[in-house]
Coordinates of C-alpha atoms in Angstrom, one line a residue:
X1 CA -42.0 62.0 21.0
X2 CA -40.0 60.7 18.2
X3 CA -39.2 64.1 17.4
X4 CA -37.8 64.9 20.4
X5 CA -34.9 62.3 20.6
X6 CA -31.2 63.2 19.5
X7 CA -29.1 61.6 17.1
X8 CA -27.5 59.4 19.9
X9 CA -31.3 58.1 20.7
X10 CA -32.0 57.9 17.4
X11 CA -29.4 55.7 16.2
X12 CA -29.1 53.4 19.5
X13 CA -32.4 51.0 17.7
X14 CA -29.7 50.8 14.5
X15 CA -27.1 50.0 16.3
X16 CA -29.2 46.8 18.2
X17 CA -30.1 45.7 15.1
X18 CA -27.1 46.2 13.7
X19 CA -25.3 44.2 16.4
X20 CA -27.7 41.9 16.3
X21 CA -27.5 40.7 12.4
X22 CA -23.6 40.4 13.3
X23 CA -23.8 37.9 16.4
X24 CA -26.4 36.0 13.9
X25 CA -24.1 35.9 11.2
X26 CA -21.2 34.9 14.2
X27 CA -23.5 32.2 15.4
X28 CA -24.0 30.5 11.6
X29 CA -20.5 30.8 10.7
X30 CA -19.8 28.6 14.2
X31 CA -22.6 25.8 12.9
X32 CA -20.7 26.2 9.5
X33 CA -17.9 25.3 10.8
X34 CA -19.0 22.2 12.7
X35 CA -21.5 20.8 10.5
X36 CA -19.1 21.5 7.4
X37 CA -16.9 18.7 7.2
X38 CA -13.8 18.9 6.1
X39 CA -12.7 19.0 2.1
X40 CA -11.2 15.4 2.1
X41 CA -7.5 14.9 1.2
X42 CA -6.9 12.6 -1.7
X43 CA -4.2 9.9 -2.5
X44 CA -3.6 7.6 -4.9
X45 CA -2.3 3.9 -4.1
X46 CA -0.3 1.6 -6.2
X47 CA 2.2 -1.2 -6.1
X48 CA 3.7 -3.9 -7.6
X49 CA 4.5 -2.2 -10.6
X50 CA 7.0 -5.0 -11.9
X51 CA 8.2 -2.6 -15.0
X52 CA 9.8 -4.5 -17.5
X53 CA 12.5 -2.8 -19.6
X54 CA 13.3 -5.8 -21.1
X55 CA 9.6 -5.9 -23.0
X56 CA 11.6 -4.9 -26.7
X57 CA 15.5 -6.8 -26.1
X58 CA 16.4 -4.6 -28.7
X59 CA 16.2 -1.8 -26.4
X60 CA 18.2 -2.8 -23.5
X61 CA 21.6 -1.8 -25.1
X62 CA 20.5 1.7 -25.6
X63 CA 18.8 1.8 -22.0
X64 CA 22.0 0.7 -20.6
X65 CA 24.2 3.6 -22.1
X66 CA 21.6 5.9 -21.5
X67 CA 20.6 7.9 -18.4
X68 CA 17.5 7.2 -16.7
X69 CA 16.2 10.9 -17.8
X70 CA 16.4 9.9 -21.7
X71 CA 14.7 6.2 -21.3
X72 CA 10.9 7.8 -22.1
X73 CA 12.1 8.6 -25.5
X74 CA 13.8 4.9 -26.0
X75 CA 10.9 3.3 -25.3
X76 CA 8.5 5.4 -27.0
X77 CA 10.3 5.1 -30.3
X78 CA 8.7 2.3 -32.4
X79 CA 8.7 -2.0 -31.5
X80 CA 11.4 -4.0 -33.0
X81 CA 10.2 -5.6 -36.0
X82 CA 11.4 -9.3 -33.7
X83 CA 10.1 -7.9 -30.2
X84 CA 7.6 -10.7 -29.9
X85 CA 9.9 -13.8 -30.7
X86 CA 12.9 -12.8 -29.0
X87 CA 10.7 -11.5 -25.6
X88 CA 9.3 -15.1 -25.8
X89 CA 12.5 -16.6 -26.0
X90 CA 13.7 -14.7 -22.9
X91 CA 10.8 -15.1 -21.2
X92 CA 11.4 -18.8 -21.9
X93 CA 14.6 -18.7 -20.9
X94 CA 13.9 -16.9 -17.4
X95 CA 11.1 -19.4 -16.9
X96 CA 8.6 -16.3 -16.1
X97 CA 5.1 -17.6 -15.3
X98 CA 3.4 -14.9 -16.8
X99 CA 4.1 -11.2 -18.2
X100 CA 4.9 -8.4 -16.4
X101 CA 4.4 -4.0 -16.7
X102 CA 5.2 -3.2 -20.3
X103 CA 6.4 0.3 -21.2
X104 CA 3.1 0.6 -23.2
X105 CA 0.9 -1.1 -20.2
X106 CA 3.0 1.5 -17.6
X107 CA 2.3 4.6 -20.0
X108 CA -1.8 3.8 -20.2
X109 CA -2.0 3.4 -16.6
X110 CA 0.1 6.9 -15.6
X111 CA -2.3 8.2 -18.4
X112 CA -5.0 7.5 -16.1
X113 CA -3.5 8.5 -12.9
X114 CA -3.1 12.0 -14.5
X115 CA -6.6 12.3 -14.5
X116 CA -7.2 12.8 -11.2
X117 CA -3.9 14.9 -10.7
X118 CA -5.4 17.7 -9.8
X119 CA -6.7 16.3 -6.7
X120 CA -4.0 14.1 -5.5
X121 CA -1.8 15.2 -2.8
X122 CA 0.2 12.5 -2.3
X123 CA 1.2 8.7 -3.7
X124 CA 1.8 5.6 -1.6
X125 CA 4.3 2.9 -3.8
X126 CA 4.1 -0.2 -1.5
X127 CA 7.0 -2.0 -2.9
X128 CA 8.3 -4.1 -6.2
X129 CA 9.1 -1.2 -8.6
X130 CA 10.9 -4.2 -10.6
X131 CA 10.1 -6.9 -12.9
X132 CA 10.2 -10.8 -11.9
X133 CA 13.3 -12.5 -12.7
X134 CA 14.8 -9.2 -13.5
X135 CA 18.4 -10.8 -12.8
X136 CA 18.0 -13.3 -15.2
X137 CA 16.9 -11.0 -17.9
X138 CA 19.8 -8.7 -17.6
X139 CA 22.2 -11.3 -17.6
X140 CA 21.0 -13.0 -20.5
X141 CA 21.2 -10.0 -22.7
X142 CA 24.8 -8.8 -21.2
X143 CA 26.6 -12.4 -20.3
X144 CA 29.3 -10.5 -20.0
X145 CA 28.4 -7.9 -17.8
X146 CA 30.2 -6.5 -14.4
X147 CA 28.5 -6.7 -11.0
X148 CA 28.8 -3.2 -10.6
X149 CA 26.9 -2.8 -13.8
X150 CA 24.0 -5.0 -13.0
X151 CA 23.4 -2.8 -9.6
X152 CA 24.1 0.7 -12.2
X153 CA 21.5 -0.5 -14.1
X154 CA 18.9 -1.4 -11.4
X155 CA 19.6 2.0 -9.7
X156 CA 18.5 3.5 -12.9
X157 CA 15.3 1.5 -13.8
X158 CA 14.4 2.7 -10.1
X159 CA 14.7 6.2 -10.8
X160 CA 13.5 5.9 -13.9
X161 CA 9.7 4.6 -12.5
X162 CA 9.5 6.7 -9.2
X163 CA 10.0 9.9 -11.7
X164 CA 7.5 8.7 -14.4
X165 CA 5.0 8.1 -10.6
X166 CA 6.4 11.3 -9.8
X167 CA 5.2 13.4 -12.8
X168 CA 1.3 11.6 -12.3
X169 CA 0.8 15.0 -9.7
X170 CA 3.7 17.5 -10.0
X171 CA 2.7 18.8 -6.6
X172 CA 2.4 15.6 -4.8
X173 CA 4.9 14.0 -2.8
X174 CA 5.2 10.2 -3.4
X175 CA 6.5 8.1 -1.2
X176 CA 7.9 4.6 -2.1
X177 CA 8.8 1.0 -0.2
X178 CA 10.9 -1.5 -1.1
X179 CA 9.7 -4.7 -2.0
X180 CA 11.0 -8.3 -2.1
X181 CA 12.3 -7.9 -6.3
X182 CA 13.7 -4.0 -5.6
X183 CA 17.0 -5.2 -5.0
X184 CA 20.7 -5.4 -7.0
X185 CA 21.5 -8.9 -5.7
X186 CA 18.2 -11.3 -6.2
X187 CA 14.9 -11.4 -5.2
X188 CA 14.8 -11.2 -1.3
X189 CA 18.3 -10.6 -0.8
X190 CA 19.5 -7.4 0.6
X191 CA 22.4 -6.4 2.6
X192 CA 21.8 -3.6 5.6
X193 CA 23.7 -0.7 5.3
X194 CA 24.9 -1.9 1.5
X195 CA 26.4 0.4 -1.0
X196 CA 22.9 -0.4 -2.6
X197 CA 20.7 1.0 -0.2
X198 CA 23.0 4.3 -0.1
X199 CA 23.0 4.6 -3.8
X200 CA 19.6 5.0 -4.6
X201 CA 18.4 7.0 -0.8
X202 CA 18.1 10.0 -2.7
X203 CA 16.0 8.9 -5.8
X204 CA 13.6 7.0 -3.1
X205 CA 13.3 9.9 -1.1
X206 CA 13.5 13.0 -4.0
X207 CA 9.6 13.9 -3.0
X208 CA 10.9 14.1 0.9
X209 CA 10.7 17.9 2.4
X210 CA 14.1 19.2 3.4
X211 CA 13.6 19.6 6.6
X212 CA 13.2 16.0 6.9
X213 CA 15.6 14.4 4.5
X214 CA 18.0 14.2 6.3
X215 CA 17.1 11.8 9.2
X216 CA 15.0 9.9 6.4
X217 CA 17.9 9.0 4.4
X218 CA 20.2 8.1 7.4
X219 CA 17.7 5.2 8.0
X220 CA 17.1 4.7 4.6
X221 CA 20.4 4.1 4.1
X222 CA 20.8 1.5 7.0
X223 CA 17.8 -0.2 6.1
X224 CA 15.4 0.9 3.6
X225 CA 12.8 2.6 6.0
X226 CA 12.1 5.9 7.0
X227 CA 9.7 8.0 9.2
X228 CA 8.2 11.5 7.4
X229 CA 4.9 13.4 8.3
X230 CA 2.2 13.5 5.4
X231 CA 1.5 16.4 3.6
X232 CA -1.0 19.3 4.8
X233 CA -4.1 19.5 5.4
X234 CA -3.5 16.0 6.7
X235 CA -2.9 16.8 10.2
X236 CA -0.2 15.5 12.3
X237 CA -0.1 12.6 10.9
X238 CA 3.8 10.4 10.4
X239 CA 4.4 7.9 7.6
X240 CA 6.2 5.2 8.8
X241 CA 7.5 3.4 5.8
X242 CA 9.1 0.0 6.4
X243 CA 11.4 -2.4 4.2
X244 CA 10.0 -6.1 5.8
X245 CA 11.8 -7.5 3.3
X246 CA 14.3 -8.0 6.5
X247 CA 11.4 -10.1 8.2
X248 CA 10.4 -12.5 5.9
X249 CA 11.7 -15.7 6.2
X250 CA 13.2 -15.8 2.7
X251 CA 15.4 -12.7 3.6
X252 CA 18.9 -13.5 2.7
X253 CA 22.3 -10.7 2.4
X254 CA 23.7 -10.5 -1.3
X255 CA 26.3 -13.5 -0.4
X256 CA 23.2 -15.9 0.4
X257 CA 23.2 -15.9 4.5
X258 CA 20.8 -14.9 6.8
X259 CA 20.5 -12.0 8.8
X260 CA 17.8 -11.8 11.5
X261 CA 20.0 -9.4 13.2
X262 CA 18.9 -6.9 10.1
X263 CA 14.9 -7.4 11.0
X264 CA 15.0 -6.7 14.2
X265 CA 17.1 -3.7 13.9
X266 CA 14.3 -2.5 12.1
X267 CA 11.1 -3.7 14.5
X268 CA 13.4 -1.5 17.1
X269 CA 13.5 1.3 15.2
X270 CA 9.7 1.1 14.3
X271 CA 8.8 0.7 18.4
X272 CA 10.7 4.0 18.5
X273 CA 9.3 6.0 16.1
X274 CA 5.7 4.7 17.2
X275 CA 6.6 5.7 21.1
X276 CA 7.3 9.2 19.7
X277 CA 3.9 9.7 17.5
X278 CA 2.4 9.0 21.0
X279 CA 4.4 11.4 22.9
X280 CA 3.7 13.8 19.9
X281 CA 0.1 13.2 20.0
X282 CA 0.8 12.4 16.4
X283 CA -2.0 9.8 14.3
X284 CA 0.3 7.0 12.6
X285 CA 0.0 5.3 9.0
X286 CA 2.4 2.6 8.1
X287 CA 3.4 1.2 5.1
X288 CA 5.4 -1.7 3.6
X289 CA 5.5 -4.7 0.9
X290 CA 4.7 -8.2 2.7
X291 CA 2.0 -8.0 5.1
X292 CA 1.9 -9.4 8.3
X293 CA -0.4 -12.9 8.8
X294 CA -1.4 -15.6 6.9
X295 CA -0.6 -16.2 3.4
X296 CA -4.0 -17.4 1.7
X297 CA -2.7 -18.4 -1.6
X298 CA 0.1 -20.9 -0.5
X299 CA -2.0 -22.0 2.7
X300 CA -5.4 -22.8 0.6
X301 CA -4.6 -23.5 -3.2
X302 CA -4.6 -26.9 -2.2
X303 CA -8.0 -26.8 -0.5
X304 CA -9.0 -27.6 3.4
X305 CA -8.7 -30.1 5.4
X306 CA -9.1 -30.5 9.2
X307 CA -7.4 -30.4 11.4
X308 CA -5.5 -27.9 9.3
X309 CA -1.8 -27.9 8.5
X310 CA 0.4 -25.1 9.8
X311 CA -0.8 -21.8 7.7
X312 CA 1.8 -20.5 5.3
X313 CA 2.8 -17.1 6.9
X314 CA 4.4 -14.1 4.6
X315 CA 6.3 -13.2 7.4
X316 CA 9.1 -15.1 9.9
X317 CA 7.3 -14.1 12.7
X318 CA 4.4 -12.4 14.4
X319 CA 6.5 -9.5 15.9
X320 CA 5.1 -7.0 13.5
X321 CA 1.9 -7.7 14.0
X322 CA 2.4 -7.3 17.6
X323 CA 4.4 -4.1 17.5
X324 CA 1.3 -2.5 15.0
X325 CA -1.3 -3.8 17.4
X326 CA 0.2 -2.8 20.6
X327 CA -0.4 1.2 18.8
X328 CA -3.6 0.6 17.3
X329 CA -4.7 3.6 19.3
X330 CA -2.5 5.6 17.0
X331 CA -2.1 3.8 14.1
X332 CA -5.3 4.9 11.4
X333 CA -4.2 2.8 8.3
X334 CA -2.0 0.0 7.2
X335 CA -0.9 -0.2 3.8
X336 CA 0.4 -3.1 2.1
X337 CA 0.5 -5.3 -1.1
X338 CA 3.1 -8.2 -2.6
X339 CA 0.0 -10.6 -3.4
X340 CA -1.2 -8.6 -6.0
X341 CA -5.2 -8.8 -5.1
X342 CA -7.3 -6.3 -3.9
X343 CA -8.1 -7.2 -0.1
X344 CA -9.2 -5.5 3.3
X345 CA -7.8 -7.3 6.5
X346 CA -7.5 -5.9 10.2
X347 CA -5.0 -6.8 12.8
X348 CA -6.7 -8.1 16.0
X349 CA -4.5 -7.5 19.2
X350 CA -3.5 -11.7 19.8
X351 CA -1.9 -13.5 22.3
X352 CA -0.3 -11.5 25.5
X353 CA -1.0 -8.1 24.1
X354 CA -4.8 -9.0 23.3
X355 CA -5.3 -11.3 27.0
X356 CA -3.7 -8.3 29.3
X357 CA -1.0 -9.6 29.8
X358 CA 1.5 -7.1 28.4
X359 CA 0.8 -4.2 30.5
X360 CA 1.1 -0.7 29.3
X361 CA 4.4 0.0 30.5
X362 CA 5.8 -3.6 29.1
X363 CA 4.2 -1.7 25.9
X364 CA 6.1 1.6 26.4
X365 CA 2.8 2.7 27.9
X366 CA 1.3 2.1 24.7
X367 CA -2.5 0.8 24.6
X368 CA -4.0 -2.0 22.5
X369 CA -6.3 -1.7 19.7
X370 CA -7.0 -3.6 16.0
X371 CA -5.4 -1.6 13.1
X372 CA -7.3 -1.2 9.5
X373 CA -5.3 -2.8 6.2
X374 CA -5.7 -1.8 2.7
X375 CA -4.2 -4.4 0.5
X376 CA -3.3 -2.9 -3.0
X377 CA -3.6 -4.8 -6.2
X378 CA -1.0 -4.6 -8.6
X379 CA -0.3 -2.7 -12.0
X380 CA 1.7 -5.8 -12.7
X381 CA -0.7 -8.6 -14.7
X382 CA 1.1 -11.6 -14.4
X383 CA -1.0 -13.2 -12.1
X384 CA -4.0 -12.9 -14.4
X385 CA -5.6 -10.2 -13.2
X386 CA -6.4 -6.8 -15.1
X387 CA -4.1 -3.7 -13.8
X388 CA -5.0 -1.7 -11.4
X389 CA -4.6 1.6 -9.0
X390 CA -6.7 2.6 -6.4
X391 CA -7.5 6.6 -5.6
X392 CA -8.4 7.0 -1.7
X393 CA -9.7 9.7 0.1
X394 CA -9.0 10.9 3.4
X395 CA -10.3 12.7 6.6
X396 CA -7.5 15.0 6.9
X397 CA -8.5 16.3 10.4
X398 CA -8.4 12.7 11.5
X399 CA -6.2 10.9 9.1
X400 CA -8.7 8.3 8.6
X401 CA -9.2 6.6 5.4
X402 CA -12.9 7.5 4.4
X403 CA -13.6 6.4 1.3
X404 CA -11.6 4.8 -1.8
X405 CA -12.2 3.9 -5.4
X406 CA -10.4 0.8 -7.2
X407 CA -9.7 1.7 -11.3
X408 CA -9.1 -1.1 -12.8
X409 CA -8.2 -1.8 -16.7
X410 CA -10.5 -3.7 -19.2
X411 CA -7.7 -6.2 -20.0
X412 CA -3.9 -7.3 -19.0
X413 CA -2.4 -5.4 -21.7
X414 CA -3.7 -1.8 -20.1
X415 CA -4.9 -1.1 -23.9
X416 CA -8.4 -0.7 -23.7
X417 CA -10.4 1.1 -21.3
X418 CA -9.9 1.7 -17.5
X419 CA -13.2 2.6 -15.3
X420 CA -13.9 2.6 -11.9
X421 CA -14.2 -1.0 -10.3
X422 CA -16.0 -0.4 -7.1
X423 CA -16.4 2.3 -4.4
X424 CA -15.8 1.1 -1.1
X425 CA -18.5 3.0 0.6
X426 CA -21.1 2.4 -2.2
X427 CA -20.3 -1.3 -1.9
X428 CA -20.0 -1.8 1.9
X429 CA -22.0 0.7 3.1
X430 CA -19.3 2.5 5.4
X431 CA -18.2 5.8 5.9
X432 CA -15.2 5.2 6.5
X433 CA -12.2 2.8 6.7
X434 CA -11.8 2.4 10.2
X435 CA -10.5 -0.7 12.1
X436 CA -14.2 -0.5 13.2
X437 CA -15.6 0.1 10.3
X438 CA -13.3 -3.4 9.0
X439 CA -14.4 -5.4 11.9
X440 CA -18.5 -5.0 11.0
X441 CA -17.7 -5.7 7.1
X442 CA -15.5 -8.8 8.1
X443 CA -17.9 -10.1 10.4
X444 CA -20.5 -9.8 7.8
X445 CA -18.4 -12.0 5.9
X446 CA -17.8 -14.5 8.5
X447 CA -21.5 -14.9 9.2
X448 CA -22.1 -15.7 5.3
X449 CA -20.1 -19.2 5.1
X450 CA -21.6 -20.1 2.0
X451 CA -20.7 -16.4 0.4
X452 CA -23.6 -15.8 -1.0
X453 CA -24.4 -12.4 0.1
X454 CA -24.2 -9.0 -2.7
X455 CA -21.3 -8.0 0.1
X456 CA -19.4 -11.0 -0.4
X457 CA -19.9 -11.5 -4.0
X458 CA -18.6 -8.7 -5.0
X459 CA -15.6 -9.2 -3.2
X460 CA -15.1 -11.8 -4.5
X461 CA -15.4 -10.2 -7.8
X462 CA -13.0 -7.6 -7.3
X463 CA -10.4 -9.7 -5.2
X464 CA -8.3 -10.6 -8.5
X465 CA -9.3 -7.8 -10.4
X466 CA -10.6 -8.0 -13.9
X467 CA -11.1 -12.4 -13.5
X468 CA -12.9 -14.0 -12.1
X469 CA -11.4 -16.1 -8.9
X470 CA -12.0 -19.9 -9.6
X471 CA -10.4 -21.1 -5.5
X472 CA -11.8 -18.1 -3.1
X473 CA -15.8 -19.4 -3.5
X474 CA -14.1 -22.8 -2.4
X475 CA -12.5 -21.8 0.7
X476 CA -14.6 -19.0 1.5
X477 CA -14.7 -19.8 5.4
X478 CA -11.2 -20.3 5.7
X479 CA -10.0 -17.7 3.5
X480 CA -12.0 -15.2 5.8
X481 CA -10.3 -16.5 8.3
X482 CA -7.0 -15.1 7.2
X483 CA -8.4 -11.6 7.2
X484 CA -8.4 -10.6 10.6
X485 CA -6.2 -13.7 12.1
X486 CA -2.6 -12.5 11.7
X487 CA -0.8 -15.3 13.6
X488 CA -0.9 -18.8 13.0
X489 CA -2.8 -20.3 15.9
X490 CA -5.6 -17.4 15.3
X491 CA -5.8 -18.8 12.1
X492 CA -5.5 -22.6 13.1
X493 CA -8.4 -21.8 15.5
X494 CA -10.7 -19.7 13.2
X495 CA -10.9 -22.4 10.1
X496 CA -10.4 -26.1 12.1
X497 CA -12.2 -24.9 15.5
X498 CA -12.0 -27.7 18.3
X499 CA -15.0 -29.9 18.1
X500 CA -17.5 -29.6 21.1
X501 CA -18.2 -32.8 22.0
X502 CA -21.8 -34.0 22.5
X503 CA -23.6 -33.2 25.2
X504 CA -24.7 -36.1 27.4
X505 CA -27.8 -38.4 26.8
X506 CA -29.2 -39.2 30.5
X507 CA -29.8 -43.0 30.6

């Protein structure tokens, strides 16, 4: 019978078969696709940079003349044979309380950003590009020296670090906060819609795509924040980038006044930009300097004792916290720095927001929901600790934070080696850094008062990285207490809670 069928017969079983091998090979590219995930996105994290020019005084006159494009070659060229007696004697001078980024220190560590380059797509800078008493410095070396001189020469020490950031990754886009020091007037003082913030928009914002420079530095230049969507593959995903130098309560203008009118200028703007990203169906990641909540140093150096004191907060009030809360449903990372430890904290929705009592459309029809915060250590060493920089990875189809590595230097100096301080995942056991994923590692931590566990040891470890913390095993309890309480009652509540009184005995 076989003999008897035509071509078209014969070919019809080759063509089934043929089809067939092509819906299989259809049907596994499909599971491919689902069970495949996504190549993650990575970024590196720093802050607190503090880069001192000032580290040879021999140096400065030459930086001064010089643009900011030559300084690599001034401050590669050998120490002066004095550099350690007269740096003392300014450091003396400007009462410093430790040392800050060296050009030697800032070299080593940009040495070991470039080797992960190749798989960085962008850089997050949360804020203090400048050395500590930078002010003082200049002045003592140039008595003599103009105002407008002071701010040329801050404008240039600027540039000068976001392009030596900028050339870790050539094809990365870094994006850079202001913090409390990066100003041309004093620490915390800054005037809204200065000649200061105009002068240095465009070396801030020299990694921002054209398209969206333009409304970036017309908010840059009123107040130091601006709004730009990260880099593909990262889907839809918009950096808000915040100057809260405006909300902290030691905020000043240049001629020593205050200005709350300047904060919430900028807490408008950010409500506005986050209503947007909702309409846009758009996922959100902020950044500033000074976080929102408690600050644990001030509030717990000098121990515990109950019923607590009002909490020292870094901020003036507890708007932001409200205003990052009220889009937690959007918002899928929080980055910020200025205490120079390495720390993981989570806004809980508080008060009216967290009770119901601000309905959606008080919110802007915004919803409710706890936002995850990195907190990134410092290159800067004054404080003790070793430098560091942290390399994260993300989900780029969902902009979450998935995983991230801490480097860390083997002493303050940045001389020696660097390795790999701890993985995040390895160490906590998460997939991913997700307000969820926050609240199970915090609660962990709340449960284990006495601290004890490998969790909580070795964050402990790594919170001051490279020395070991003498205060946190002391006020362990309370100290976690600051992590996910971001207003001061929360706080007040979570370390001193009211005292249940005794049930009663039946006579």
């Amino acid at each position: 019978m076989a003999a008897n069928m035509s071509g078209r017969d014969r070919r019809q079983p080759t063509r089934r078969i043929a089809l067939t091998f092509c819906a299989m090979l259809l049907i596994c590219a499909a599971r491919a696709s689902v069970t495949q995930p996504a190549a993650k996105v990575h970024a590196l994290f720093v802050s607190d940079v503090h880069f001192d020019p000032f580290w040879d005084p021999a140096k400065a006159a030459a930086l001064v003349a010089a643009p900011e494009r030559s300084w690599r070659s001034i401050l590669e060229a050998a120490p002066s044979s004095d550099r350690e007696q007269r740096f003392a004697a300014l450091e003396q001078s400007c009462r410093m309380r430790g040392t800050d980024t060296s050009y030697p220190l800032l070299a080593s560590a940009l040495t070991q950003m470039r080797a992960h380059a190749a798989e960085i797509r962008f850089v997050s800078v949360s804020g203090d590009l400048m050395a500590h008493q930078f002010d003082c410095k200049y002045k003592t070396l140039f008595p003599q020296a103009a105002t407008g001189d002071y701010r040329s020469f801050v404008e240039k020490m600027i540039a000068f670090v976001i392009a030596e950031l900028d050339s870790v990754a050539p094809n990365a886009h870094v994006y850079v906060a202001l913090g409390n020091n990066d100003s041309d007037c004093g620490d915390y003082q800054l005037d809204e819609g200065g000649p200061f913030l105009s002068d240095i928009a465009a070396r801030v914002l020299r990694s921002v795509p054209e398209r969206q420079r333009v409304e970036a530095m017309k908010s840059f230049k009123q107040g130091g924040y601006y709004s730009v969507m990260l880099p593909a593959p990262v889907e839809h995903t918009r950096l808000l980038v915040l100057n809260d130098v405006f909300l902290s309560p030691w905020h000043a203008t240049c001629a020593g006044k205050p200005d709350a009118a300047a904060g919430d200028a900028e807490l408008a703007w950010l409500g506005q930009q986050l209503d947007k990203a909702r309409a846009a169906k758009e996922h959100v990641w902020v950044m500033g300097h000074i976080p929102p909540g408690v600050d644990a140093y001030s509030t717990l150096s000098h121990g515990v004792k109950c019923p607590a004191n009002p909490p020292v907060m870094f901020l003036a009030t507890d708007k932001l916290a409200r205003e990052l809360t009220a889009a937690g449903d959007e918002i899928r990372l929080a980055i910020f720095a200025h205490a120079h430890t390495d720390e993981i904290k989570l806004l809980e929705p508080e008060g009216p927001i967290a009770s119901g009592a601000a309905s959606g459309a008080d919110m802007g029809g915004r919803g409710k929901a706890a936002v995850a915060v990195k907190m990134v250590s410092s290159i800067s060493p004054i404080n003790g600790n070793n430098p560091s920089f942290t390399i994260a990875e993300v989900n780029p189809a969902t902009a979450e934070l998935a995983d991230y590595r801490v480097f860390a230097a083997s002493n303050q100096t940045g001389t020696g080696e660097w390795a790999e301080l701890y993985d995040f995942d390895r160490v906590y056991g998460e997939r991913s850094f997700s307000a969820e994923a926050v609240r199970r590692v915090l609660g962990k931590f709340a449960a284990d008062r006495a601290g004890k566990s490998a969790a909580s040891q070795s964050y402990v470890h790594d919170f001051l990285t490279g020395r070991p913390d003498i205060l946190l095993p002391l006020v362990w309890p309370q100290y976690v207490c600051t992590l996910s309480n971001a207003t001061a009652s929360g706080y007040t509540d979570c370390a001193c809670p009211p005292v249940q009184p005794s049930p009663a005995v039946p006579q």
